[in-house]
Amino acid sequence: MIPASPLFSQIPPAHPVERTARWQQLWREAITDPIELLRLLGLEAHAAELLAGADTGFAMRVPRGFVARMRHGDPADPLLLQVMPGTGELLDAPGFSTDAVADLDASVAPGVLHKYSGRALLIATGSCAINCRYCFRRHFPYAQETAATGHWRAAIDHLAGDPSISEVILSGGDPLSLSTAKLADLTAALAGIPHVRRLRIHSRLPVVLPERVDHGLLDWLERLPMQKVMVVHANHANELDESVAEACASLNRAGVTLLNQSVLLRHINDTVDALVDLSERLFACSILPYYLHQLDRVQGAAHFEVSDQVAIALIEGTRARLPGYLVPSLVREIPGATSKQPV
Ligand SMILES: *Cc1c(COP(=O)(O)O)cnc(C)c1O
Ligand code: SF4
């Protein structure tokens, strides 16, 4: 979710010698036409009122399996609202910019951000299987960056040269959009750095395209000689169907600790009931809630914003109903801070 040069800018599959995996096929079959999406949901009569009439500058993209979890005939479905280019995106709201989180300052080598003590973040790729309307990735044309194997070397050299780094975070975009072969190459190099003890992967793929969690991926993770954490991203309990539960259970068996980050989004998860259901469902899928983010103020996302006052009341209401380990930390990203900031 960050505007630095990605290490690879790949539309899968990358390796010409690799067979196209099932998940890569499903990736390519994603729905990119908003009218087709509305038709599948029986909502074509609502097109004029729902869809942004003008170009929003950020294409729609949603895997079919994710669409199957949306409620038929419901224009307010919480999954639909996350992906549909709606009329709200064309509003010009004060304070919402195309550069909400100034991250380039933290770039210490091409594709490497080192903002927080002990952990460095690698922008592995700019690709995502889904385009989330509230994401600030909407303003960064990663696709125009060229593939950069040389960058990857420079990134590894940087990590190897800084013994304060004990955790490497693969982020993007979505790092699991890279082929498993490419991920294995990258982590083979990381495994050779003695001070790097943990690998963390930030990915929405286990939720939006659980087929990505295939035998090859599990085998790679199981063999990795490091502690493994995966931070997935779901905002609503309805995203977590049985296919997601199975994918997450198998990640768990492969030795991966699973956490979730969500974004607090108006009309999507801004009730205590929605947050409680999300936490309960996450835990049923072997995932612990980690962060609930206040929205980054990116242009085109103002209609998703929830005020701090309401956000705090929601998290207090959630705390009154759940065990402490199912209550996420409410945070916001502040440029220049030494960690995510509690709200
Ligand atoms: C969010 C972020 C992290 C991870 O922060 P945690 O609090 O450890 O989850 C690390 N590096 C960068 C640059 C980040 O933006
Ligand atoms: S998957 Fe993550 S990085 Fe990709 S568009 Fe959605 S929020 Fe942004």
Short mmCIF file of N, CA, C and O and ligand atoms in Angstrom, two decimals, residues 2 103 106 113-116 119-121 167 169 200 202 231 261 290-291 293 333 339-340, ligand 1:
data_model
loop_
_atom_site.label_atom_id
_atom_site.label_comp_id
_atom_site.label_asym_id
_atom_site.label_seq_id
_atom_site.Cartn_x
_atom_site.Cartn_y
_atom_site.Cartn_z
N ILE A 2 2.07 1.13 -0.56
CA ILE A 2 3.04 2.20 -0.35
C ILE A 2 3.72 2.62 -1.65
O ILE A 2 4.08 1.80 -2.47
N ASP A 103 5.60 8.35 2.14
CA ASP A 103 6.45 7.25 2.55
C ASP A 103 7.81 7.24 1.87
O ASP A 103 8.71 6.53 2.28
N ALA A 106 11.02 7.27 3.77
CA ALA A 106 11.48 6.12 4.54
C ALA A 106 12.21 5.10 3.67
O ALA A 106 12.66 4.08 4.15
N LEU A 113 11.47 -0.03 2.70
CA LEU A 113 11.10 1.05 3.63
C LEU A 113 11.52 0.63 5.03
O LEU A 113 11.19 -0.45 5.49
N HIS A 114 12.24 1.49 5.69
CA HIS A 114 12.67 1.18 7.06
C HIS A 114 12.28 2.36 7.94
O HIS A 114 13.02 3.32 8.10
N LYS A 115 11.06 2.26 8.51
CA LYS A 115 10.53 3.37 9.31
C LYS A 115 10.57 3.04 10.79
O LYS A 115 10.72 3.92 11.62
N TYR A 116 10.36 1.74 11.11
CA TYR A 116 10.18 1.34 12.50
C TYR A 116 11.33 0.46 12.94
O TYR A 116 11.87 -0.33 12.17
N ARG A 119 12.19 -3.67 12.13
CA ARG A 119 11.53 -4.30 10.98
C ARG A 119 11.64 -3.43 9.74
O ARG A 119 11.45 -2.22 9.81
N ALA A 120 11.92 -4.10 8.65
CA ALA A 120 12.01 -3.41 7.36
C ALA A 120 10.96 -4.00 6.43
O ALA A 120 10.66 -5.20 6.49
N LEU A 121 10.42 -3.14 5.59
CA LEU A 121 9.31 -3.55 4.72
C LEU A 121 9.78 -3.54 3.27
O LEU A 121 10.35 -2.55 2.81
N GLU A 167 13.16 -8.53 11.55
CA GLU A 167 11.92 -8.95 10.86
C GLU A 167 11.83 -8.28 9.50
O GLU A 167 11.98 -7.07 9.39
N ILE A 169 9.29 -7.65 6.33
CA ILE A 169 7.88 -7.67 5.96
C ILE A 169 7.76 -7.60 4.44
O ILE A 169 8.27 -6.66 3.82
N ARG A 200 7.45 -11.71 7.73
CA ARG A 200 6.03 -11.36 7.82
C ARG A 200 5.52 -11.08 6.41
O ARG A 200 6.20 -10.43 5.62
N HIS A 202 2.28 -9.48 4.30
CA HIS A 202 1.02 -8.72 4.32
C HIS A 202 0.25 -9.07 3.05
O HIS A 202 0.68 -8.68 1.96
N VAL A 231 -0.16 -11.36 7.91
CA VAL A 231 -1.21 -10.42 8.27
C VAL A 231 -2.15 -10.33 7.07
O VAL A 231 -1.78 -9.80 6.02
N GLN A 261 -5.61 -7.34 9.64
CA GLN A 261 -5.81 -5.90 9.74
C GLN A 261 -7.04 -5.52 8.93
O GLN A 261 -7.29 -6.07 7.86
N TYR A 290 -5.68 -7.83 14.67
CA TYR A 290 -4.44 -7.12 15.00
C TYR A 290 -4.72 -5.61 15.02
O TYR A 290 -4.85 -5.01 16.08
N TYR A 291 -4.87 -5.01 13.84
CA TYR A 291 -5.13 -3.59 13.76
C TYR A 291 -6.51 -3.30 13.15
O TYR A 291 -6.95 -4.00 12.23
N HIS A 293 -7.59 0.01 11.32
CA HIS A 293 -6.97 1.27 10.87
C HIS A 293 -8.00 2.36 10.65
O HIS A 293 -9.04 2.10 10.03
N GLU A 333 -1.92 5.81 10.73
CA GLU A 333 -0.55 6.02 10.26
C GLU A 333 -0.26 7.52 10.22
O GLU A 333 -0.99 8.28 9.60
N SER A 339 5.92 4.48 15.12
CA SER A 339 5.06 3.30 15.02
C SER A 339 3.70 3.77 14.53
O SER A 339 3.46 4.98 14.44
N LYS A 340 2.81 2.83 14.26
CA LYS A 340 1.42 3.20 14.03
C LYS A 340 0.92 3.84 15.33
O LYS A 340 1.25 3.36 16.42
C1 LIG B 1 2.92 -0.48 9.06
C2 LIG B 1 4.35 -0.63 8.76
C3 LIG B 1 5.12 -1.60 9.42
C4 LIG B 1 4.54 -2.58 10.41
O1 LIG B 1 4.20 -2.00 11.61
P1 LIG B 1 3.77 -2.94 12.82
O2 LIG B 1 3.29 -2.02 13.86
O3 LIG B 1 4.97 -3.73 13.21
O4 LIG B 1 2.69 -3.84 12.30
C5 LIG B 1 6.47 -1.66 9.15
N1 LIG B 1 7.06 -0.83 8.26
C6 LIG B 1 6.34 0.11 7.61
C7 LIG B 1 7.05 1.02 6.66
C8 LIG B 1 4.96 0.24 7.83
O5 LIG B 1 4.26 1.17 7.15
#
